[in-house]
Amino acid sequence: MDFSVSPEQRELVDAAARFSAERIAPTRRQRELHARLDPDLLATMGSLGLFGIELPERYGGLGLDRLTAGLVVEALSADDLNLGYVSINISLCGQILARFGQPGVADKWISGMVAGHVLPSIALTEPGSGSDAANLAMRAESDGDGYVLTGEKTSISLATQAGFCIVFARTGPPGSRAKGISAFLVPLDSPGVSRTEFDDHGSRCIGRGSLFFDGVRVPKDHLLGQQNAAFTQVMQGFDFSRAMLGLMCLAVARRSLDETWGHVGERESFGRPLAAYQGVSFPLAEAETQWLGARLLCLRTLWLKDQELPHTAEAAMCKWWPPKLAYDIVHTCLLLHGHGGYATELPYEQRLRDLLGVQIGDGTAQIMKLIIARDKAGREAVGV
Ligand SMILES: Cc1cc2nc3c(=O)[nH]c(=O)nc-3n(C[C@H](O)[C@H](O)[C@H](O)COP(=O)(O)OP(=O)(O)OC[C@H]3O[C@@H](n4cnc5c(N)ncnc54)[C@H](O)[C@@H]3O)c2cc1C
């Protein structure tokens, strides 16, 4: 494994870290309170080349490797994971559209996202199916020169801010499970689309909501990949985003650990710095050890992706362990800040709320462990 990057790539990662310190950190609380992303901030990030690092240059991306893309997301996430989340969504949806979209249809959406002008969303979950995504009920009927989509998607990130959605719907007969599902690019200003927003615990500037499709018509060329093949084609991109989500969470844990080491080195109790007490320093030392192991896992997974080697089990590991570990680390850091850590003035309580959502979204820990078990013992032995 080689995780080294060129001086140019290092400069890009450093630029992302500077942008985070100068523009993302000071506006975190404002985003949280307004429960909205700032379009100007997104456009600035786009103009600085901070989105779509691995996407082809013809869409405005930089065409770099996934490892570098991961390091940039890490830098963008440290002060507010929600901006890292936006970047990951742009990469995930951009890769899907670049690979499976029709050239004349998908291009403007990819370029718009990379420029920071358009936000994407991806809709798999329904009121009756989450973990068991192959059980989805929403229908897409072929009708002349298009498809007509009818149904409800729920728990969709960016539902009310996105310009378009990658929607998974059933094109096969009822009971066809994964073999009867297709994906579509649906502009969210299409007639028949309506949206509602949830009042969420965390990631409030991203927001989640429901999308309702009431006979929404999309042209045939808005189908992504082949009909009935979305589960085998389009969902492959999730392995990449799972490794990125892991790094995003670990970036928040890193920032929290650095701040907390500083705090326990300065704050005194009983005449000595807090760090002098092993009850304080040992949990942080353990966190450092686990953090490093988890980060290496994520980097290795992106490296495997760059080498085009299998990495589905590793990606599932990145999606269950780092979000949980980061949550536990931030919890420790909050407690070591005493009463101050509990106040909204410091970022720890928001970090906890934001990290909790990542433990559910994009697949829960149990489902990730099922994927790992399937990889090791075989689908037949595992049974699902
Ligand atoms: C912050 C956030 C953002 C999200 N963003 C999106 C989005 O953009 N697009 C989208 O489509 N969806 C999104 N989701 C939905 C998310 O993908 C689902 O919530 C998730 O897949 C779990 O589905 P469910 O909520 O229906 O839970 P269920 O499937 O009902 O599961 C409930 C519990 O049972 C466990 N469980 C289920 N089956 C098994 C099993 N076989 N073995 C062991 N345990 C099991 C689960 O792990 C979970 O703990 C988001 C969710 C959150 C919280």
Tab-separated table of C-alpha atoms and ligand atoms in Angstrom:
chain	number	residue	atom	x	y	z
A	1	MET	CA	0.000	0.000	0.000
A	2	ASP	CA	1.182	3.477	-0.810
A	3	PHE	CA	-0.723	6.396	0.694
A	4	SER	CA	1.716	9.078	-0.442
A	5	VAL	CA	0.463	11.966	-2.577
A	6	SER	CA	2.298	14.311	-4.923
A	7	PRO	CA	3.226	17.885	-3.841
A	8	GLU	CA	0.345	19.197	-6.021
A	9	GLN	CA	-2.141	16.875	-4.331
A	10	ARG	CA	-0.802	17.845	-0.906
A	11	GLU	CA	-1.296	21.514	-1.855
A	12	LEU	CA	-4.941	20.762	-2.709
A	13	VAL	CA	-5.509	19.025	0.647
A	14	ASP	CA	-3.832	21.954	2.456
A	15	ALA	CA	-6.039	24.414	0.539
A	16	ALA	CA	-9.126	22.463	1.663
A	17	ALA	CA	-7.909	22.581	5.280
A	18	ARG	CA	-7.310	26.352	5.044
A	19	PHE	CA	-10.763	26.842	3.532
A	20	SER	CA	-12.261	24.834	6.373
A	21	ALA	CA	-10.523	26.952	9.020
A	22	GLU	CA	-11.316	30.282	7.351
A	23	ARG	CA	-14.805	29.736	5.897
A	24	ILE	CA	-16.391	26.532	7.230
A	25	ALA	CA	-15.522	26.741	10.938
A	26	PRO	CA	-16.740	30.336	11.506
A	27	THR	CA	-20.103	29.670	9.811
A	28	ARG	CA	-20.885	26.279	11.377
A	29	ARG	CA	-23.249	27.559	14.043
A	30	GLN	CA	-25.079	29.830	11.584
A	31	ARG	CA	-25.724	26.862	9.251
A	32	GLU	CA	-26.988	24.835	12.175
A	33	LEU	CA	-29.372	27.566	13.329
A	34	HIS	CA	-30.682	28.389	9.835
A	35	ALA	CA	-30.921	24.697	8.947
A	36	ARG	CA	-29.817	25.543	5.424
A	37	LEU	CA	-26.658	25.389	3.325
A	38	ASP	CA	-25.368	28.712	2.056
A	39	PRO	CA	-25.419	28.734	-1.795
A	40	ASP	CA	-22.588	31.300	-1.898
A	41	LEU	CA	-20.335	29.091	0.239
A	42	LEU	CA	-21.053	26.101	-2.022
A	43	ALA	CA	-20.350	28.133	-5.166
A	44	THR	CA	-17.053	29.317	-3.681
A	45	MET	CA	-16.082	25.734	-2.891
A	46	GLY	CA	-16.953	24.783	-6.446
A	47	SER	CA	-14.901	27.636	-7.892
A	48	LEU	CA	-11.899	26.542	-5.768
A	49	GLY	CA	-12.111	23.002	-7.172
A	50	LEU	CA	-13.082	21.414	-3.844
A	51	PHE	CA	-15.896	19.243	-5.282
A	52	GLY	CA	-15.614	16.243	-7.589
A	53	ILE	CA	-11.888	15.708	-7.042
A	54	GLU	CA	-12.019	12.270	-8.729
A	55	LEU	CA	-14.574	13.205	-11.416
A	56	PRO	CA	-13.392	13.620	-15.015
A	57	GLU	CA	-12.072	17.048	-16.016
A	58	ARG	CA	-14.706	17.404	-18.751
A	59	TYR	CA	-17.262	17.965	-15.958
A	60	GLY	CA	-15.041	20.429	-14.078
A	61	GLY	CA	-13.605	17.724	-11.790
A	62	LEU	CA	-9.888	17.212	-11.261
A	63	GLY	CA	-9.694	13.583	-12.441
A	64	LEU	CA	-7.558	12.604	-9.436
A	65	ASP	CA	-7.418	9.319	-7.530
A	66	ARG	CA	-9.921	8.329	-4.799
A	67	LEU	CA	-7.300	8.488	-2.074
A	68	THR	CA	-6.722	12.185	-2.751
A	69	ALA	CA	-10.483	12.726	-2.882
A	70	GLY	CA	-10.682	11.107	0.568
A	71	LEU	CA	-7.968	13.356	1.981
A	72	VAL	CA	-9.784	16.440	0.672
A	73	VAL	CA	-13.082	15.289	2.217
A	74	GLU	CA	-11.252	14.701	5.479
A	75	ALA	CA	-9.956	18.283	5.396
A	76	LEU	CA	-13.402	19.687	4.571
A	77	SER	CA	-15.148	17.677	7.318
A	78	ALA	CA	-13.019	18.498	10.346
A	79	ASP	CA	-14.879	21.684	11.303
A	80	ASP	CA	-18.332	20.649	10.103
A	81	LEU	CA	-18.942	17.177	8.716
A	82	ASN	CA	-21.938	18.464	6.781
A	83	LEU	CA	-19.753	20.123	4.161
A	84	GLY	CA	-17.838	16.867	3.805
A	85	TYR	CA	-21.190	15.131	3.404
A	86	VAL	CA	-22.156	17.480	0.568
A	87	SER	CA	-18.854	16.737	-1.143
A	88	ILE	CA	-19.344	12.965	-0.767
A	89	ASN	CA	-22.854	13.179	-2.197
A	90	ILE	CA	-21.612	15.174	-5.164
A	91	SER	CA	-18.912	12.575	-5.784
A	92	LEU	CA	-21.290	9.617	-5.374
A	93	CYS	CA	-24.011	11.046	-7.608
A	94	GLY	CA	-21.439	12.451	-10.053
A	95	GLN	CA	-19.824	9.039	-10.462
A	96	ILE	CA	-23.209	7.378	-10.987
A	97	LEU	CA	-24.276	9.947	-13.589
A	98	ALA	CA	-20.894	9.941	-15.347
A	99	ARG	CA	-20.943	6.146	-15.619
A	100	PHE	CA	-24.599	5.363	-16.228
A	101	GLY	CA	-26.178	8.618	-17.438
A	102	GLN	CA	-26.837	9.487	-21.089
A	103	PRO	CA	-24.199	12.058	-22.188
A	104	GLY	CA	-26.618	14.765	-23.329
A	105	VAL	CA	-28.743	14.377	-20.204
A	106	ALA	CA	-26.412	13.887	-17.261
A	107	ASP	CA	-23.585	16.293	-18.178
A	108	LYS	CA	-25.205	19.540	-17.066
A	109	TRP	CA	-26.167	18.053	-13.700
A	110	ILE	CA	-22.627	16.794	-13.039
A	111	SER	CA	-21.034	20.107	-14.040
A	112	GLY	CA	-23.620	22.003	-11.993
A	113	MET	CA	-22.805	19.947	-8.889
A	114	VAL	CA	-19.044	20.248	-9.309
A	115	ALA	CA	-19.435	24.022	-9.690
A	116	GLY	CA	-21.403	24.070	-6.414
A	117	HIS	CA	-24.570	25.354	-8.107
A	118	VAL	CA	-26.756	22.237	-7.823
A	119	LEU	CA	-27.205	19.847	-4.911
A	120	PRO	CA	-27.932	16.150	-5.532
A	121	SER	CA	-30.084	13.681	-3.652
A	122	ILE	CA	-30.393	9.929	-3.867
A	123	ALA	CA	-33.620	8.144	-2.982
A	124	LEU	CA	-33.791	4.492	-2.066
A	125	THR	CA	-35.607	4.421	1.274
A	126	GLU	CA	-39.410	4.220	1.435
A	127	PRO	CA	-41.878	4.162	4.311
A	128	GLY	CA	-42.058	0.337	4.019
A	129	SER	CA	-38.418	-0.481	3.193
A	130	GLY	CA	-35.081	0.760	4.514
A	131	SER	CA	-32.479	-1.908	5.278
A	132	ASP	CA	-34.316	-4.305	2.985
A	133	ALA	CA	-33.976	-1.894	0.074
A	134	ALA	CA	-34.702	-4.560	-2.557
A	135	ASN	CA	-38.247	-4.651	-1.203
A	136	LEU	CA	-39.060	-1.144	-2.458
A	137	ALA	CA	-42.555	-0.485	-3.789
A	138	MET	CA	-42.292	2.725	-5.829
A	139	ARG	CA	-43.159	2.003	-9.476
A	140	ALA	CA	-41.832	3.288	-12.782
A	141	GLU	CA	-44.033	2.304	-15.739
A	142	SER	CA	-42.726	2.470	-19.285
A	143	ASP	CA	-45.112	4.703	-21.248
A	144	GLY	CA	-44.366	5.687	-24.859
A	145	ASP	CA	-41.174	7.733	-24.944
A	146	GLY	CA	-40.803	7.896	-21.182
A	147	TYR	CA	-41.411	6.437	-17.743
A	148	VAL	CA	-44.056	7.455	-15.232
A	149	LEU	CA	-42.972	7.351	-11.575
A	150	THR	CA	-45.444	6.925	-8.747
A	151	GLY	CA	-44.705	6.473	-5.055
A	152	GLU	CA	-43.080	7.894	-1.966
A	153	LYS	CA	-39.454	8.110	-0.889
A	154	THR	CA	-38.660	9.042	2.669
A	155	SER	CA	-35.694	9.964	4.865
A	156	ILE	CA	-33.916	11.546	1.905
A	157	SER	CA	-30.950	13.819	2.691
A	158	LEU	CA	-31.069	17.265	1.061
A	159	ALA	CA	-34.668	16.523	-0.015
A	160	THR	CA	-35.737	20.152	0.045
A	161	GLN	CA	-32.488	21.693	-1.231
A	162	ALA	CA	-31.572	19.301	-4.064
A	163	GLY	CA	-32.052	20.174	-7.721
A	164	PHE	CA	-32.381	16.567	-8.827
A	165	CYS	CA	-32.662	13.091	-7.402
A	166	ILE	CA	-31.398	9.658	-8.394
A	167	VAL	CA	-34.555	7.658	-7.751
A	168	PHE	CA	-34.741	3.874	-7.439
A	169	ALA	CA	-38.065	2.413	-8.565
A	170	ARG	CA	-39.527	-0.959	-9.485
A	171	THR	CA	-39.729	-1.687	-13.200
A	172	GLY	CA	-40.038	-5.437	-12.801
A	173	PRO	CA	-43.072	-7.372	-11.559
A	174	PRO	CA	-43.992	-7.308	-7.853
A	175	GLY	CA	-41.743	-9.746	-5.995
A	176	SER	CA	-38.861	-9.281	-8.451
A	177	ARG	CA	-36.798	-7.798	-5.597
A	178	ALA	CA	-33.293	-6.625	-6.631
A	179	LYS	CA	-33.706	-7.940	-10.196
A	180	GLY	CA	-36.623	-5.602	-10.962
A	181	ILE	CA	-35.262	-2.225	-9.863
A	182	SER	CA	-34.111	0.644	-12.097
A	183	ALA	CA	-32.623	4.050	-11.341
A	184	PHE	CA	-33.705	7.362	-12.873
A	185	LEU	CA	-32.420	10.911	-12.958
A	186	VAL	CA	-35.380	13.040	-11.903
A	187	PRO	CA	-35.221	16.870	-11.903
A	188	LEU	CA	-37.028	17.859	-8.734
A	189	ASP	CA	-38.931	20.693	-10.398
A	190	SER	CA	-40.736	18.087	-12.553
A	191	PRO	CA	-44.561	18.337	-12.461
A	192	GLY	CA	-45.957	15.886	-9.890
A	193	VAL	CA	-43.029	16.104	-7.422
A	194	SER	CA	-43.714	17.424	-3.928
A	195	ARG	CA	-41.512	17.499	-0.839
A	196	THR	CA	-41.774	17.761	2.928
A	197	GLU	CA	-39.037	18.361	5.491
A	198	PHE	CA	-38.353	16.620	8.838
A	199	ASP	CA	-37.339	18.324	12.063
A	200	ASP	CA	-34.110	16.388	12.706
A	201	HIS	CA	-31.778	15.721	15.636
A	202	GLY	CA	-28.566	16.420	13.699
A	203	SER	CA	-27.151	17.535	10.349
A	204	ARG	CA	-29.825	20.208	10.352
A	205	CYS	CA	-28.260	22.227	7.524
A	206	ILE	CA	-28.493	19.150	5.283
A	207	GLY	CA	-32.012	18.230	6.336
A	208	ARG	CA	-34.010	15.132	5.505
A	209	GLY	CA	-37.453	14.827	4.068
A	210	SER	CA	-39.934	12.884	1.983
A	211	LEU	CA	-40.296	13.084	-1.778
A	212	PHE	CA	-43.670	12.311	-3.336
A	213	PHE	CA	-43.939	11.302	-6.993
A	214	ASP	CA	-47.453	11.589	-8.342
A	215	GLY	CA	-47.310	10.336	-11.929
A	216	VAL	CA	-43.980	12.076	-12.602
A	217	ARG	CA	-42.935	11.722	-16.239
A	218	VAL	CA	-39.279	11.437	-17.232
A	219	PRO	CA	-37.982	10.799	-20.775
A	220	LYS	CA	-36.530	7.346	-21.566
A	221	ASP	CA	-33.005	8.784	-21.653
A	222	HIS	CA	-33.263	9.600	-17.923
A	223	LEU	CA	-32.900	5.894	-17.112
A	224	LEU	CA	-29.482	5.267	-15.481
A	225	GLY	CA	-27.778	2.100	-16.706
A	226	GLN	CA	-29.936	-0.750	-17.899
A	227	GLN	CA	-33.524	-1.362	-16.938
A	228	ASN	CA	-33.852	-3.670	-13.911
A	229	ALA	CA	-30.092	-3.554	-13.287
A	230	ALA	CA	-29.793	-0.671	-10.801
A	231	PHE	CA	-28.855	-2.936	-7.910
A	232	THR	CA	-25.944	-4.540	-9.714
A	233	GLN	CA	-24.811	-1.407	-11.589
A	234	VAL	CA	-25.706	1.860	-9.871
A	235	MET	CA	-25.334	0.714	-6.273
A	236	GLN	CA	-21.691	-0.267	-6.778
A	237	GLY	CA	-20.768	3.377	-6.106
A	238	PHE	CA	-21.820	2.962	-2.488
A	239	ASP	CA	-18.566	1.161	-1.671
A	240	PHE	CA	-16.668	4.342	-2.485
A	241	SER	CA	-18.978	6.612	-0.501
A	242	ARG	CA	-18.819	4.313	2.542
A	243	ALA	CA	-15.045	4.722	2.782
A	244	MET	CA	-15.469	8.490	2.377
A	245	LEU	CA	-18.135	8.605	5.106
A	246	GLY	CA	-15.719	6.819	7.431
A	247	LEU	CA	-13.012	9.419	6.808
A	248	MET	CA	-15.558	12.224	7.229
A	249	CYS	CA	-16.446	10.972	10.727
A	250	LEU	CA	-12.835	10.385	11.708
A	251	ALA	CA	-11.958	13.963	10.720
A	252	VAL	CA	-14.427	15.211	13.347
A	253	ALA	CA	-12.917	12.841	15.910
A	254	ARG	CA	-9.415	14.076	15.027
A	255	ARG	CA	-10.366	17.714	15.528
A	256	SER	CA	-12.043	16.837	18.839
A	257	LEU	CA	-9.005	14.892	20.063
A	258	ASP	CA	-6.584	17.699	19.190
A	259	GLU	CA	-8.738	20.252	20.982
A	260	THR	CA	-9.148	17.987	23.993
A	261	TRP	CA	-5.445	17.224	24.394
A	262	GLY	CA	-4.940	21.000	24.460
A	263	HIS	CA	-7.671	21.451	27.029
A	264	VAL	CA	-6.524	18.705	29.414
A	265	GLY	CA	-2.957	19.979	29.182
A	266	GLU	CA	-4.024	23.424	30.413
A	267	ARG	CA	-7.024	23.013	32.686
A	268	GLU	CA	-6.113	22.104	36.245
A	269	SER	CA	-7.868	20.257	39.036
A	270	PHE	CA	-6.428	19.541	42.459
A	271	GLY	CA	-3.360	21.574	41.515
A	272	ARG	CA	-2.330	19.576	38.452
A	273	PRO	CA	-3.234	19.589	34.748
A	274	LEU	CA	-6.076	17.181	33.941
A	275	ALA	CA	-3.679	15.262	31.672
A	276	ALA	CA	-1.706	14.224	34.761
A	277	TYR	CA	-4.582	11.918	35.727
A	278	GLN	CA	-4.645	8.597	33.917
A	279	GLY	CA	-8.444	8.562	34.173
A	280	VAL	CA	-8.269	11.484	31.739
A	281	SER	CA	-5.283	10.667	29.533
A	282	PHE	CA	-5.800	6.915	29.066
A	283	PRO	CA	-9.222	7.182	27.355
A	284	LEU	CA	-7.627	9.703	24.992
A	285	ALA	CA	-4.630	7.426	24.427
A	286	GLU	CA	-7.001	4.544	23.605
A	287	ALA	CA	-8.946	6.817	21.268
A	288	GLU	CA	-5.721	7.756	19.458
A	289	THR	CA	-4.905	4.071	18.923
A	290	GLN	CA	-8.332	3.174	17.574
A	291	TRP	CA	-8.558	6.344	15.492
A	292	LEU	CA	-5.316	5.488	13.708
A	293	GLY	CA	-6.453	1.917	12.990
A	294	ALA	CA	-9.792	3.115	11.629
A	295	ARG	CA	-8.210	5.797	9.437
A	296	LEU	CA	-5.788	3.282	7.931
A	297	LEU	CA	-8.783	1.041	7.151
A	298	CYS	CA	-10.466	3.869	5.224
A	299	LEU	CA	-7.317	4.823	3.346
A	300	ARG	CA	-6.685	1.187	2.458
A	301	THR	CA	-10.240	0.849	1.141
A	302	LEU	CA	-9.811	3.883	-1.131
A	303	TRP	CA	-6.432	2.555	-2.229
A	304	LEU	CA	-8.066	-0.805	-3.111
A	305	LYS	CA	-10.683	1.125	-5.113
A	306	ASP	CA	-7.922	3.018	-6.949
A	307	GLN	CA	-6.219	-0.314	-7.773
A	308	GLU	CA	-9.607	-1.682	-8.955
A	309	LEU	CA	-9.335	-4.489	-6.390
A	310	PRO	CA	-12.343	-5.902	-4.485
A	311	HIS	CA	-13.219	-3.765	-1.460
A	312	THR	CA	-16.901	-4.333	-0.638
A	313	ALA	CA	-16.251	-5.878	2.798
A	314	GLU	CA	-13.673	-3.195	3.654
A	315	ALA	CA	-16.137	-0.468	2.615
A	316	ALA	CA	-18.770	-1.963	4.916
A	317	MET	CA	-16.201	-1.948	7.747
A	318	CYS	CA	-15.589	1.772	7.045
A	319	LYS	CA	-19.307	2.466	7.283
A	320	TRP	CA	-19.951	0.828	10.657
A	321	TRP	CA	-16.770	1.237	12.688
A	322	PRO	CA	-15.523	4.816	12.103
A	323	PRO	CA	-18.948	6.490	12.602
A	324	LYS	CA	-19.401	4.606	15.902
A	325	LEU	CA	-15.800	5.150	16.969
A	326	ALA	CA	-15.960	8.874	16.126
A	327	TYR	CA	-19.174	9.175	18.134
A	328	ASP	CA	-17.542	7.490	21.152
A	329	ILE	CA	-14.421	9.659	20.840
A	330	VAL	CA	-16.425	12.909	20.652
A	331	HIS	CA	-18.473	11.722	23.633
A	332	THR	CA	-15.251	11.278	25.639
A	333	CYS	CA	-13.992	14.683	24.487
A	334	LEU	CA	-17.257	16.380	25.465
A	335	LEU	CA	-17.089	14.907	28.958
A	336	LEU	CA	-13.447	15.934	29.385
A	337	HIS	CA	-14.490	19.545	28.690
A	338	GLY	CA	-16.779	19.353	31.713
A	339	HIS	CA	-19.788	21.664	31.828
A	340	GLY	CA	-18.444	23.743	28.923
A	341	GLY	CA	-18.546	20.738	26.617
A	342	TYR	CA	-22.288	20.426	27.076
A	343	ALA	CA	-23.014	23.990	25.907
A	344	THR	CA	-23.919	24.757	22.292
A	345	GLU	CA	-21.157	27.377	22.294
A	346	LEU	CA	-18.652	24.546	21.886
A	347	PRO	CA	-19.112	22.201	18.914
A	348	TYR	CA	-19.191	18.855	20.753
A	349	GLU	CA	-22.939	18.435	21.206
A	350	GLN	CA	-23.550	19.222	17.517
A	351	ARG	CA	-20.796	16.849	16.493
A	352	LEU	CA	-22.476	14.079	18.486
A	353	ARG	CA	-25.868	14.763	16.912
A	354	ASP	CA	-24.399	14.873	13.407
A	355	LEU	CA	-22.387	11.668	13.927
A	356	LEU	CA	-25.422	9.781	15.167
A	357	GLY	CA	-27.167	10.240	11.826
A	358	VAL	CA	-24.206	8.741	9.961
A	359	GLN	CA	-24.653	5.554	12.002
A	360	ILE	CA	-28.056	5.067	10.338
A	361	GLY	CA	-27.925	6.775	6.928
A	362	ASP	CA	-26.442	4.786	4.022
A	363	GLY	CA	-27.001	1.540	5.934
A	364	THR	CA	-26.861	0.643	9.619
A	365	ALA	CA	-24.069	-1.178	11.431
A	366	GLN	CA	-26.044	-4.430	11.384
A	367	ILE	CA	-26.459	-4.299	7.614
A	368	MET	CA	-22.755	-3.528	7.157
A	369	LYS	CA	-21.897	-6.536	9.316
A	370	LEU	CA	-24.213	-8.668	7.163
A	371	ILE	CA	-22.263	-7.524	4.085
A	372	ILE	CA	-18.955	-8.439	5.741
A	373	ALA	CA	-20.335	-11.828	6.846
A	374	ARG	CA	-21.622	-12.498	3.316
A	375	ASP	CA	-18.182	-11.705	1.928
A	376	LYS	CA	-16.471	-14.080	4.352
A	377	ALA	CA	-18.966	-16.945	4.735
A	378	GLY	CA	-20.888	-16.647	1.476
A	379	ARG	CA	-24.411	-15.374	0.815
A	380	GLU	CA	-25.933	-18.834	1.136
A	381	ALA	CA	-24.523	-19.452	4.599
A	382	VAL	CA	-25.539	-16.007	5.858
A	383	GLY	CA	-29.031	-16.388	4.474
A	384	VAL	CA	-29.808	-12.762	3.419
B	1	LIG	C1	-29.305	11.028	8.666
B	1	LIG	C2	-29.919	10.077	7.672
B	1	LIG	C3	-29.773	10.321	6.317
B	1	LIG	C4	-30.370	9.466	5.379
B	1	LIG	N1	-30.261	9.764	4.049
B	1	LIG	C5	-30.847	8.945	3.140
B	1	LIG	C6	-30.821	9.288	1.750
B	1	LIG	O1	-30.266	10.324	1.331
B	1	LIG	N2	-31.435	8.450	0.867
B	1	LIG	C7	-32.057	7.304	1.273
B	1	LIG	O2	-32.570	6.594	0.419
B	1	LIG	N3	-32.132	6.969	2.587
B	1	LIG	C8	-31.548	7.771	3.526
B	1	LIG	N4	-31.622	7.469	4.867
B	1	LIG	C9	-32.359	6.263	5.283
B	1	LIG	C10	-31.416	5.157	5.705
B	1	LIG	O3	-30.710	4.641	4.604
B	1	LIG	C11	-32.274	4.083	6.408
B	1	LIG	O4	-32.798	4.693	7.581
B	1	LIG	C12	-31.461	2.862	6.781
B	1	LIG	O5	-31.071	2.144	5.651
B	1	LIG	C13	-32.237	1.925	7.733
B	1	LIG	O6	-33.515	1.684	7.267
B	1	LIG	P1	-34.786	1.886	8.235
B	1	LIG	O7	-34.650	3.235	8.843
B	1	LIG	O8	-36.005	1.608	7.457
B	1	LIG	O9	-34.607	0.849	9.397
B	1	LIG	P2	-35.085	-0.748	9.405
B	1	LIG	O10	-34.689	-1.331	8.120
B	1	LIG	O11	-36.529	-0.703	9.758
B	1	LIG	O12	-34.233	-1.269	10.564
B	1	LIG	C14	-34.508	-0.971	11.956
B	1	LIG	C15	-33.409	-1.609	12.804
B	1	LIG	O13	-33.364	-3.015	12.579
B	1	LIG	C16	-32.060	-3.406	12.158
B	1	LIG	N5	-32.175	-4.463	11.148
B	1	LIG	C17	-32.936	-4.489	10.019
B	1	LIG	N6	-32.765	-5.633	9.358
B	1	LIG	C18	-31.866	-6.357	10.054
B	1	LIG	C19	-31.251	-7.629	9.873
B	1	LIG	N7	-31.529	-8.411	8.806
B	1	LIG	N8	-30.354	-8.055	10.803
B	1	LIG	C20	-30.054	-7.279	11.875
B	1	LIG	N9	-30.590	-6.076	12.098
B	1	LIG	C21	-31.474	-5.596	11.191
B	1	LIG	C22	-31.440	-2.156	11.560
B	1	LIG	O14	-30.037	-2.207	11.612
B	1	LIG	C23	-32.012	-1.069	12.460
B	1	LIG	O15	-31.261	-0.965	13.635
B	1	LIG	C24	-31.072	8.323	5.822
B	1	LIG	C25	-31.214	8.072	7.194
B	1	LIG	C26	-30.655	8.947	8.110
B	1	LIG	C27	-30.853	8.694	9.575
